[in-house]
Coordinates of C-alpha atoms and ligand atoms in Angstrom, one line a residue:
Chain A
M1 CA -0.1 0.2 0.2
I2 CA 3.0 2.0 0.8
E3 CA 6.5 1.7 -0.3
V4 CA 8.9 4.1 1.1
E5 CA 13.1 3.2 -0.9
N6 CA 16.1 4.8 -0.3
L7 CA 14.4 7.7 1.0
T8 CA 16.5 10.9 1.5
K9 CA 15.8 14.8 2.1
T10 CA 18.4 17.6 2.3
Y11 CA 17.8 20.6 4.1
G12 CA 20.7 23.2 2.3
S13 CA 23.0 21.1 4.0
F14 CA 21.5 19.0 6.2
N15 CA 20.2 15.9 5.6
A16 CA 17.2 15.4 7.6
L17 CA 17.0 11.9 6.3
K18 CA 19.7 9.5 5.1
G19 CA 17.9 6.9 3.3
I20 CA 14.5 5.5 4.6
T21 CA 13.1 2.2 3.3
F22 CA 10.2 0.5 4.9
K23 CA 6.5 -1.2 3.7
V24 CA 2.9 -0.7 4.7
E25 CA 0.7 -3.8 4.2
K26 CA -3.3 -2.7 3.4
G27 CA -5.3 -2.4 6.0
E28 CA -2.3 -2.0 8.6
I29 CA -1.6 0.5 11.1
L30 CA 2.2 1.5 11.8
G31 CA 3.8 3.2 14.7
F32 CA 6.5 5.7 13.1
L33 CA 8.6 6.1 16.4
G34 CA 11.6 8.1 16.7
P35 CA 13.1 11.2 19.4
N36 CA 13.0 14.2 18.5
G37 CA 14.4 15.5 15.5
A38 CA 14.3 12.2 13.6
G39 CA 12.5 13.0 10.7
K40 CA 9.3 11.6 11.3
T41 CA 7.5 14.5 10.5
T42 CA 9.8 15.4 7.2
T43 CA 8.8 11.4 6.1
M44 CA 5.1 12.2 6.4
R45 CA 5.6 15.3 4.1
I46 CA 7.2 13.7 1.6
L47 CA 4.3 10.7 1.9
T48 CA 1.7 13.6 1.3
C49 CA 3.0 14.8 -1.5
F50 CA 3.6 18.6 0.1
F51 CA 7.7 18.5 -0.5
P52 CA 9.7 16.3 -3.0
A53 CA 12.0 14.1 -1.5
T54 CA 15.9 14.4 -2.5
S55 CA 16.3 10.8 -3.7
G56 CA 15.0 7.8 -3.5
S57 CA 11.1 6.6 -4.6
A58 CA 8.0 6.6 -2.5
R59 CA 4.4 5.2 -3.9
V60 CA 1.3 5.8 -2.0
C61 CA -2.1 3.2 -3.3
G62 CA 0.9 2.5 -6.7
F63 CA 1.5 6.0 -7.3
D64 CA 4.5 7.7 -7.1
V65 CA 4.5 10.5 -5.3
F66 CA 6.1 12.7 -7.0
E67 CA 4.8 11.8 -10.6
N68 CA 1.4 11.1 -9.1
P69 CA 1.0 14.0 -6.6
L70 CA -2.7 14.3 -7.4
D71 CA -3.8 10.7 -7.4
V72 CA -1.9 10.1 -4.3
K73 CA -3.8 12.9 -2.6
K74 CA -6.9 11.6 -3.7
R75 CA -6.8 8.9 -1.7
I76 CA -4.9 10.2 1.9
G77 CA -5.9 12.0 4.9
Y78 CA -3.7 13.9 6.4
L79 CA -3.0 15.2 10.3
P80 CA 0.2 17.9 10.7
E81 CA 1.4 18.3 13.5
N82 CA 0.4 21.3 14.8
V83 CA -2.7 21.0 13.1
P84 CA -2.4 24.1 10.8
L85 CA -6.4 25.1 10.2
Y86 CA -8.5 27.9 9.1
K87 CA -9.1 30.2 11.8
D88 CA -11.4 32.2 10.7
M89 CA -13.9 29.6 9.4
E90 CA -16.6 27.8 11.2
I91 CA -16.2 23.9 11.9
T92 CA -18.9 23.0 9.4
D93 CA -17.7 25.4 7.0
Y94 CA -14.5 23.9 7.3
L95 CA -15.0 20.7 7.0
T96 CA -17.7 21.3 4.4
F97 CA -14.9 23.3 2.3
V98 CA -12.7 20.5 2.7
G99 CA -15.0 17.3 2.2
R100 CA -16.0 19.0 -1.2
I101 CA -12.2 19.7 -1.9
K102 CA -11.9 16.0 -1.5
G103 CA -14.2 15.4 -4.2
I104 CA -17.5 14.5 -2.0
D105 CA -20.4 15.4 -3.5
T106 CA -22.7 18.8 -2.9
G107 CA -25.5 15.8 -1.8
E108 CA -23.9 13.5 0.6
I109 CA -21.3 16.4 2.4
K110 CA -23.8 17.4 4.9
K111 CA -24.4 13.3 5.8
K112 CA -20.6 12.8 5.5
V113 CA -19.7 16.5 8.1
N114 CA -22.1 15.3 10.4
K115 CA -20.8 11.6 10.6
V116 CA -17.3 13.0 11.0
M117 CA -18.2 15.2 13.8
D118 CA -20.1 12.5 15.6
D119 CA -16.8 10.4 15.3
C120 CA -14.7 12.6 16.3
G121 CA -16.5 14.5 19.0
I122 CA -17.0 17.8 18.0
T123 CA -20.9 18.0 17.2
H124 CA -21.3 20.3 19.5
M125 CA -18.8 22.5 18.7
A126 CA -20.1 22.8 15.2
G127 CA -20.7 26.1 14.8
K128 CA -18.0 27.5 16.9
L129 CA -14.9 29.1 15.0
I130 CA -11.9 27.2 14.5
G131 CA -10.1 30.0 16.1
E132 CA -11.5 30.2 19.5
L133 CA -11.3 26.2 19.9
S134 CA -9.3 24.6 22.8
K135 CA -6.0 22.8 21.5
G136 CA -7.9 20.1 22.4
Y137 CA -10.7 20.1 20.2
R138 CA -8.7 21.6 17.7
Q139 CA -7.2 18.2 17.2
R140 CA -10.2 16.9 16.9
V141 CA -11.0 19.1 14.0
G142 CA -7.9 18.3 12.3
L143 CA -8.3 14.5 13.1
A144 CA -11.9 15.1 11.2
Q145 CA -10.9 16.7 8.2
A146 CA -8.4 13.9 8.0
L147 CA -11.0 11.5 7.8
I148 CA -13.8 13.6 6.2
S149 CA -13.5 11.8 2.9
D150 CA -12.6 8.1 4.2
P151 CA -9.5 7.8 2.6
E152 CA -7.7 4.6 2.4
V153 CA -4.3 6.1 3.9
L154 CA -4.3 8.3 6.6
I155 CA -1.0 9.6 8.2
L156 CA -1.5 11.2 11.6
D157 CA 1.9 13.2 12.8
E158 CA 1.3 12.7 16.7
P159 CA -2.6 12.6 16.7
T160 CA -3.2 12.3 20.5
I161 CA -1.2 14.7 21.1
G162 CA -3.1 17.5 23.2
L163 CA -5.7 15.4 24.1
D164 CA -7.0 14.6 27.2
P165 CA -6.7 11.2 28.6
K166 CA -10.9 10.5 27.9
Q167 CA -10.5 11.4 24.6
I168 CA -6.6 10.0 23.9
I169 CA -8.8 6.6 24.4
E170 CA -11.5 7.5 22.2
I171 CA -9.1 8.6 19.0
R172 CA -7.0 5.4 19.6
Q173 CA -9.9 3.5 19.6
L174 CA -11.3 5.0 16.4
I175 CA -7.4 4.5 14.8
K176 CA -7.7 0.8 15.4
N177 CA -11.1 0.5 14.2
L178 CA -9.7 2.0 10.6
A179 CA -7.5 -0.5 10.5
G180 CA -8.6 -3.2 8.2
R181 CA -10.6 -1.0 5.6
H182 CA -7.8 2.4 6.1
T183 CA -3.9 2.4 6.2
V184 CA -2.8 4.1 8.5
I185 CA 1.1 5.7 9.6
L186 CA 1.0 7.4 12.8
S187 CA 3.9 9.0 14.9
T188 CA 3.6 9.2 17.9
H189 CA 6.4 10.3 21.3
I190 CA 3.9 7.8 23.3
L191 CA 5.0 4.4 23.7
P192 CA 2.1 2.8 25.2
E193 CA 0.3 4.0 22.2
V194 CA 2.3 2.3 19.6
S195 CA 1.7 -0.8 21.3
M196 CA -2.3 -0.6 22.0
T197 CA -2.7 0.9 18.4
C198 CA -0.4 -0.5 16.0
Q199 CA 0.7 -3.6 14.1
R200 CA 4.0 -2.9 13.2
V201 CA 6.4 -0.1 14.8
V202 CA 9.4 1.8 12.6
I203 CA 11.9 3.3 14.7
I204 CA 14.0 6.0 13.1
N205 CA 17.1 8.1 14.6
E206 CA 18.8 10.7 12.7
G207 CA 17.6 10.1 9.5
R208 CA 17.8 6.4 9.7
V209 CA 15.7 3.3 10.1
I210 CA 16.8 1.6 13.1
A211 CA 14.1 -1.4 13.8
V212 CA 11.0 -2.3 11.9
D213 CA 9.3 -5.0 13.7
T214 CA 5.5 -6.0 15.6
P215 CA 5.7 -4.3 18.7
Q216 CA 5.8 -7.4 20.7
N217 CA 8.6 -9.2 18.4
L218 CA 10.7 -6.0 19.3
T219 CA 10.1 -6.8 22.8
S220 CA 11.4 -10.1 23.0
Q221 CA 14.3 -9.5 20.1
I222 CA 16.1 -7.0 22.0
Q223 CA 15.4 -8.5 25.3
G224 CA 17.4 -12.0 24.2
A225 CA 15.9 -15.3 26.7
A226 CA 13.5 -14.7 28.2
K227 CA 13.3 -13.7 32.1
I228 CA 10.5 -14.8 34.6
L229 CA 9.9 -13.0 38.1
F230 CA 9.0 -15.8 40.8
K231 CA 8.5 -14.3 44.1
I232 CA 9.0 -17.3 46.0
E233 CA 8.2 -17.9 50.1
G234 CA 11.2 -19.9 51.3
S235 CA 15.1 -19.7 52.7
S236 CA 16.7 -17.8 50.4
S237 CA 19.9 -19.6 50.3
D238 CA 17.8 -23.0 49.7
V239 CA 15.6 -21.1 46.4
M240 CA 19.5 -20.1 44.8
E241 CA 20.7 -23.4 45.1
E242 CA 17.9 -25.7 44.0
L243 CA 17.2 -22.7 40.9
K244 CA 21.2 -22.6 40.1
R245 CA 20.9 -26.5 39.6
A246 CA 17.4 -26.6 37.6
R247 CA 17.8 -27.6 33.8
G248 CA 17.6 -24.6 31.2
I249 CA 18.4 -22.0 33.9
K250 CA 21.3 -19.6 32.9
K251 CA 21.2 -17.0 35.4
V252 CA 19.4 -16.1 38.4
E253 CA 19.2 -13.2 40.1
M254 CA 17.8 -12.6 43.7
K255 CA 16.1 -9.5 44.7
D256 CA 14.1 -7.7 47.9
T257 CA 13.8 -10.0 50.4
N258 CA 11.9 -9.4 53.0
N259 CA 9.7 -11.3 55.7
G260 CA 11.3 -14.7 53.8
V261 CA 9.9 -13.5 50.4
S262 CA 12.0 -13.2 48.1
D263 CA 12.0 -12.0 44.1
Y264 CA 13.8 -14.3 41.7
I265 CA 14.8 -12.8 38.3
V266 CA 15.1 -16.6 36.3
E267 CA 16.7 -16.3 33.1
F268 CA 16.5 -19.7 30.3
E269 CA 18.5 -20.5 28.0
K270 CA 18.0 -19.3 24.6
G271 CA 14.9 -21.5 23.7
V272 CA 13.9 -23.0 26.6
D273 CA 11.0 -22.7 28.3
E274 CA 11.3 -24.7 32.0
R275 CA 8.0 -22.4 33.0
K276 CA 5.7 -25.5 34.5
G277 CA 9.2 -26.9 35.9
I278 CA 10.1 -24.4 38.6
P279 CA 6.5 -24.3 40.1
A280 CA 6.6 -28.2 40.3
L281 CA 10.0 -27.6 42.3
I282 CA 9.1 -25.1 44.7
V283 CA 6.0 -27.1 45.3
K284 CA 7.7 -30.2 45.6
K285 CA 10.2 -28.8 48.3
G286 CA 6.8 -27.2 50.4
W287 CA 7.8 -23.0 49.3
G288 CA 5.3 -20.8 48.5
L289 CA 5.1 -19.1 45.2
L290 CA 3.4 -16.0 45.8
E291 CA 3.7 -14.8 42.2
M292 CA 5.3 -15.2 38.7
R293 CA 5.2 -13.2 35.6
P294 CA 7.3 -13.0 33.0
M295 CA 9.9 -9.5 33.0
V296 CA 8.8 -7.9 29.6
M297 CA 10.9 -4.8 28.5
S298 CA 8.6 -2.1 27.7
L299 CA 8.8 -0.1 24.2
E300 CA 10.1 2.7 26.3
D301 CA 13.3 0.3 27.4
I302 CA 13.9 -1.1 24.1
F303 CA 13.6 2.8 21.9
I304 CA 15.9 3.8 24.8
K305 CA 18.3 0.7 24.2
L306 CA 18.1 0.9 20.5
V307 CA 18.8 4.7 19.9
T308 CA 21.6 4.7 22.0
E309 CA 22.8 1.6 20.7
E310 CA 23.0 3.6 17.5
K311 CA 24.8 6.5 19.4
G312 CA 27.4 4.1 20.1
V313 CA 28.3 2.8 16.8
Chain B
M1 CA -12.7 24.0 -12.5
R2 CA -14.9 22.8 -9.4
N3 CA -11.6 22.9 -7.2
F4 CA -11.2 26.5 -8.3
Y5 CA -14.9 27.4 -7.6
L6 CA -14.4 25.9 -3.7
I7 CA -11.3 28.4 -3.3
F8 CA -12.5 31.3 -4.6
K9 CA -15.4 30.8 -2.7
K10 CA -13.9 29.9 0.5
E11 CA -11.5 33.1 -0.2
L12 CA -14.3 35.9 -0.9
K13 CA -15.7 34.4 2.5
S14 CA -12.8 34.9 4.4
Y15 CA -12.3 38.4 2.8
F16 CA -15.7 39.3 5.1
Y17 CA -14.8 37.0 7.8
S18 CA -11.9 39.7 8.7
P19 CA -12.0 42.9 8.4
I20 CA -10.2 43.3 5.7
A21 CA -12.6 43.7 3.3
Y22 CA -14.8 46.3 4.8
V23 CA -11.8 48.2 5.8
V24 CA -10.6 48.5 2.5
I25 CA -13.6 49.2 0.7
T26 CA -14.5 52.0 2.6
I27 CA -11.5 53.9 2.9
F28 CA -11.6 53.5 -0.9
L29 CA -15.3 55.1 -1.2
I30 CA -14.3 57.7 1.3
I31 CA -11.3 58.8 -0.4
T32 CA -12.8 58.5 -4.2
G33 CA -15.9 60.1 -3.0
Y34 CA -13.7 63.3 -1.3
F35 CA -11.5 63.4 -5.2
F36 CA -14.9 63.4 -6.7
Y37 CA -16.1 66.1 -4.9
N38 CA -13.2 68.4 -5.0
I39 CA -12.8 67.3 -8.9
F40 CA -16.7 67.6 -9.4
A41 CA -16.8 71.2 -7.2
A42 CA -13.9 72.6 -9.1
F43 CA -15.5 72.1 -12.3
S44 CA -18.5 73.6 -11.2
T45 CA -16.7 76.6 -10.3
I46 CA -14.7 77.1 -13.3
S47 CA -18.2 76.6 -15.5
F48 CA -19.8 78.6 -13.7
Q49 CA -17.1 81.7 -14.0
A50 CA -17.1 80.5 -17.8
Q51 CA -20.5 81.5 -18.1
M52 CA -19.9 84.7 -16.7
N53 CA -16.7 85.5 -18.5
P54 CA -16.6 83.4 -22.0
G55 CA -12.6 84.4 -22.0
I56 CA -12.1 81.8 -19.4
A57 CA -13.5 79.3 -21.6
R58 CA -11.6 79.5 -24.2
Q59 CA -8.5 79.8 -21.7
Y60 CA -8.6 76.4 -19.3
N61 CA -10.1 74.7 -22.2
L62 CA -11.7 73.3 -19.6
L63 CA -15.4 72.8 -20.3
N64 CA -15.7 69.6 -21.5
I65 CA -16.7 67.6 -18.3
T66 CA -15.3 64.0 -19.7
E67 CA -12.5 65.9 -19.9
S68 CA -12.2 67.5 -16.4
V69 CA -14.1 65.5 -14.2
V70 CA -14.1 62.1 -15.6
R71 CA -10.2 61.6 -16.1
P72 CA -9.1 63.1 -13.7
L73 CA -11.5 61.0 -11.3
F74 CA -10.3 57.7 -13.1
G75 CA -6.7 58.9 -12.8
N76 CA -7.5 59.2 -9.1
I77 CA -9.1 56.1 -8.4
S78 CA -5.8 54.1 -9.9
V79 CA -3.4 55.9 -7.6
I80 CA -5.8 55.4 -4.8
M81 CA -6.4 51.6 -6.3
L82 CA -2.3 51.4 -5.8
L83 CA -2.3 52.3 -2.4
L84 CA -4.8 50.1 -0.9
M85 CA -4.7 46.9 -3.4
P86 CA -1.4 45.4 -1.3
L87 CA -3.4 45.2 1.4
L88 CA -6.1 43.3 -0.1
T89 CA -3.2 40.6 -1.9
M90 CA -0.6 40.5 1.1
R91 CA -2.8 38.2 3.4
L92 CA -3.2 35.3 0.1
F93 CA -0.1 33.3 0.8
A94 CA 1.8 34.8 3.3
E95 CA -0.5 34.4 6.0
E96 CA -1.2 30.7 5.2
K97 CA 2.6 29.7 5.1
R98 CA 3.0 31.9 8.5
S99 CA -0.4 29.9 10.4
G100 CA 1.1 26.2 8.5
T101 CA -2.3 25.7 7.0
I102 CA -0.8 25.6 3.4
E103 CA 0.5 22.6 4.2
L104 CA -3.1 21.1 4.1
L105 CA -4.3 23.1 1.6
L106 CA -1.2 22.0 -0.9
T107 CA -1.5 18.0 0.5
Y108 CA -5.5 18.7 -0.6
P109 CA -6.2 17.3 -4.3
V110 CA -5.6 20.7 -5.9
R111 CA -4.1 21.8 -8.3
D112 CA -1.3 24.6 -7.4
I113 CA -2.8 26.6 -10.4
E114 CA -6.6 26.3 -9.0
V115 CA -5.3 27.5 -5.7
V116 CA -3.6 30.9 -7.2
M117 CA -6.4 31.4 -9.9
G118 CA -9.0 30.9 -7.0
K119 CA -7.2 33.2 -4.8
F120 CA -6.9 35.4 -7.5
A121 CA -10.2 35.8 -8.4
A122 CA -11.5 36.2 -5.4
C123 CA -9.1 39.1 -4.9
V124 CA -10.0 40.3 -8.0
A125 CA -14.0 39.8 -7.2
I126 CA -13.4 42.2 -3.9
F127 CA -12.0 44.7 -6.3
G128 CA -14.8 44.4 -8.8
I129 CA -17.5 45.2 -5.9
M130 CA -15.2 48.3 -4.9
L131 CA -15.0 49.5 -8.5
I132 CA -19.0 48.8 -8.4
F133 CA -19.4 51.5 -5.4
T134 CA -17.8 53.8 -7.7
F135 CA -20.3 53.7 -10.3
I136 CA -22.4 56.4 -8.1
Y137 CA -20.1 58.8 -9.6
P138 CA -20.9 58.7 -12.9
V139 CA -24.4 58.7 -12.3
L140 CA -24.1 61.8 -10.4
I141 CA -22.2 63.3 -13.4
K142 CA -25.4 61.9 -15.6
I143 CA -27.3 64.0 -13.4
Y144 CA -25.2 67.7 -13.3
G145 CA -24.4 67.1 -16.9
Q146 CA -23.6 65.5 -20.4
P147 CA -20.8 63.1 -19.8
E148 CA -20.0 61.4 -22.7
L149 CA -21.1 57.9 -22.0
G150 CA -18.0 55.8 -23.8
P151 CA -15.4 57.0 -21.9
I152 CA -16.4 55.9 -18.5
I153 CA -17.1 52.5 -20.1
T154 CA -13.7 52.2 -21.3
G155 CA -12.3 53.7 -18.5
Y156 CA -13.6 51.7 -15.9
I157 CA -12.4 48.3 -18.9
G158 CA -9.0 50.0 -18.6
L159 CA -9.3 50.7 -14.3
F160 CA -10.7 46.6 -13.7
L161 CA -7.2 45.8 -16.1
M162 CA -5.1 47.7 -13.9
G163 CA -6.7 46.7 -10.6
A164 CA -6.3 43.1 -11.5
A165 CA -2.6 43.5 -12.6
F166 CA -1.9 44.7 -9.1
I167 CA -3.4 42.2 -8.0
S168 CA -1.6 39.5 -9.6
F169 CA 1.7 41.1 -8.7
G170 CA 0.3 41.4 -5.0
V171 CA -0.4 37.7 -5.4
F172 CA 2.9 36.9 -6.2
A173 CA 4.7 38.9 -3.5
S174 CA 2.6 37.5 -0.8
T175 CA 4.5 33.9 -2.1
L176 CA 7.7 35.2 -1.2
T177 CA 7.4 36.0 2.6
E178 CA 5.3 34.5 5.4
N179 CA 5.2 38.2 6.7
Q180 CA 1.9 40.1 5.6
V181 CA 3.2 43.4 6.7
V182 CA 6.7 42.1 4.1
A183 CA 4.4 41.1 1.4
A184 CA 2.4 44.3 1.1
V185 CA 5.1 46.7 1.1
L186 CA 7.1 44.5 -1.5
S187 CA 4.2 45.1 -3.6
F188 CA 3.5 48.5 -3.4
G189 CA 6.8 49.4 -3.9
V190 CA 7.1 47.5 -7.1
L191 CA 4.1 48.8 -8.5
L192 CA 4.7 52.3 -7.4
L193 CA 8.2 51.7 -9.4
F194 CA 6.2 50.5 -12.3
W195 CA 4.3 53.2 -12.2
M196 CA 6.8 56.4 -11.5
M197 CA 8.3 55.1 -14.6
G198 CA 5.2 57.3 -16.7
Y199 CA 6.8 60.2 -14.8
S200 CA 10.0 59.6 -16.2
L201 CA 9.8 59.1 -19.9
A202 CA 10.4 63.6 -19.9
F203 CA 14.1 62.6 -19.3
A204 CA 14.5 59.0 -20.8
G205 CA 16.6 58.9 -23.7
P206 CA 15.1 57.8 -27.2
G207 CA 16.0 54.4 -26.9
L208 CA 14.7 54.0 -23.4
I209 CA 11.4 55.8 -23.9
G210 CA 9.7 53.2 -26.0
I211 CA 10.0 50.3 -23.5
M212 CA 9.7 52.5 -20.5
S213 CA 6.4 53.9 -21.6
Y214 CA 5.9 50.7 -22.4
I215 CA 6.7 49.5 -19.1
A216 CA 4.8 51.8 -17.0
L217 CA 1.4 50.8 -16.0
M218 CA 0.1 54.4 -16.0
Q219 CA 0.7 54.3 -19.3
H220 CA -1.5 51.9 -20.6
L221 CA -4.6 53.7 -19.0
E222 CA -4.5 56.7 -20.9
G223 CA -6.0 55.4 -23.6
F224 CA -8.7 53.9 -21.9
A225 CA -10.1 57.1 -20.1
K226 CA -10.0 58.7 -23.5
G227 CA -12.6 56.1 -24.8
V228 CA -10.6 53.8 -26.9
I229 CA -9.8 50.5 -26.4
D230 CA -6.2 49.7 -27.8
S231 CA -5.6 46.2 -28.0
G232 CA -2.1 46.6 -27.4
D233 CA -3.2 47.9 -24.0
V234 CA -5.7 45.3 -23.4
I235 CA -2.6 43.1 -24.4
Y236 CA -0.3 44.6 -22.4
Y237 CA -2.3 43.9 -19.2
L238 CA -3.2 40.4 -19.3
N239 CA 0.4 39.7 -20.3
F240 CA 1.4 41.6 -17.0
I241 CA -1.9 39.6 -15.3
M242 CA -0.6 35.7 -17.0
L243 CA 3.2 36.6 -15.8
C244 CA 2.5 37.3 -12.4
L245 CA 0.6 34.6 -11.9
F246 CA 3.2 32.0 -13.5
L247 CA 5.6 33.5 -11.3
T248 CA 3.8 32.6 -8.6
L249 CA 3.2 28.8 -9.5
R250 CA 6.9 29.3 -9.7
A251 CA 7.5 30.5 -6.3
L252 CA 5.2 28.2 -4.7
E253 CA 6.7 25.2 -6.6
S254 CA 10.0 26.3 -5.4
K255 CA 9.2 26.5 -1.7
K256 CA 8.4 23.0 -2.1
W257 CA 11.6 22.6 -3.7
R258 CA 13.6 24.1 -0.6
G259 CA 11.0 22.7 1.8
Ligands
ATP1 N1 12.1 23.4 7.0 C1 13.8 22.9 7.6 N2 14.8 23.8 7.1 C2 15.8 23.0 7.7 N3 15.6 21.8 8.5 C3 14.5 21.3 9.2 C4 13.1 21.9 8.5 N4 12.5 21.2 8.6 C5 13.1 20.0 10.3 N5 14.4 19.9 9.3 C6 15.3 19.3 10.4 O1 15.3 18.2 10.1 C7 15.3 17.2 11.0 C8 14.2 16.5 11.3 O2 12.7 17.1 11.1 P1 11.1 16.2 11.4 O3 10.7 17.7 11.9 O4 11.6 15.1 10.6 O5 11.6 15.5 13.0 P2 10.5 15.0 13.6 O6 10.8 13.2 13.8 O7 9.4 15.0 13.3 O8 11.0 15.3 15.3 P3 9.5 15.6 16.3 O9 9.6 15.1 16.9 O10 10.1 16.3 16.9 O11 8.6 16.2 15.7 C9 15.5 18.2 12.2 O12 16.9 18.0 12.6 C10 14.7 19.3 11.5 O13 15.8 20.7 12.5
MG2 MG1 7.4 15.4 13.8

């Protein structure tokens, strides 16, 4: 649906993008992740035909953004990062204008405007001037103008920034519901947002792609072998000894002892899953198993790890 | 065509959402009204004196109402246009660039040319409304005298073309900056230069004079005010407009390249 190949962009003498390549399948939601100045907005602006790339190619729905910009523009809805809207227009007028320009017919426009206002929760503000709206409501109007024509591809630059928690959940749900029928690229700094809404993540840093995968894979890959935390009641020296003897265990680490209850972080050998064995062992020894959970690295950790690793190289 | 119309309509509306159109139209009418009153009053005083003393009539050769009221009036209106037109055009692109709305506008499925023409046409429409209000002056002249209709009609055609030319340059100037004031000063300054070339014709060398009188914006209004539509003048204004709109398109495009 979206194919980006070796994209570069130079501002004056500054290389903002140094060869970005990724693909987005139809119906997929792709999270675009990167620290400030990584080149997310720049990539999105190229995809939306706002400006051309210095080199490389990008195709949206099979159309080249440089050769057939009009065909590309017809198929995308774009929410720029600082949501530039006409402050002197009323919401309804504005959405009508955008809808009409995106090719919605006069007969249908009213219905579509009402629907999109409803979806974005701005119906009760319909007659207000955009300039008088609060930041969050402006964000919603921005989202509404991207969604109005029901485009095949949505490009959303930090769509939930400035929204209140309830609205964030609603908008994320809205975006999630778009999956399947629509292809979505969204950039964000909020990592849980990515794990919640996106099927795949592209992490970029300083104009380069440093990782592409599903949030789950990224988590397990980076982490290497599985780590599991056990909270066990029992003499800690015994427990340590037994655990170390158990099969398939690479490393055991003890933490936080409290009233004879300790946390043990057990790292298994790669590919070995002895999750069943340990509890059995604990029961056999007569200790108490109070808690057992996988230690998952959060996307935050991964993100920081990747970005700093990259710096080190 | 439909996109052109949509942009045209939106721009036209936004002129009236903001006070700009009202202020510019009002000021325009007050100043032109003031000039009209003065010219007309001077004319009636002289005609009155001429009635008493026919010698004056010959001396001044001013007793033709077309010559002494209609033509100066058009001349004055065109100067006031020169002052006010940059105020109408300054926001067209500069404001979109400053507020960033250009990013959305240019990623909608519209062609640059539709955007440029839509904005240009909206501004020309506002200008047209301004001109229509001034029809009151010829009507007043008609009540008190016998002006020839021909020069009035052609004069208006000339004014309209000239105003459109001013606007086209203003649109171009507006694409060069994010700052409305800079856009206004730029278009005012350049238009004034074009205008003043008409004054320096008297000292220009023989080689230059042809070129300068061709370039000078004012020079081409004269024929219209006399009641003649010279195709050369019409073509001059149309060329000027096309050149400016072409440059506007180029400027939009180069902005994209530079990012
Ligand atoms: N118009 C411009 N002229 C010069 N440099 C620019 C321009 N726009 C962006 N840059 C530079 O290009 C780099 C990438 O910018 P970009 O806006 O794409 O980052 P981003 O990933 O969107 O960051 P953020 O998370 O802060 O929005 C930055 O270093 C920025 O300074
Ligand atoms: Mg950005």
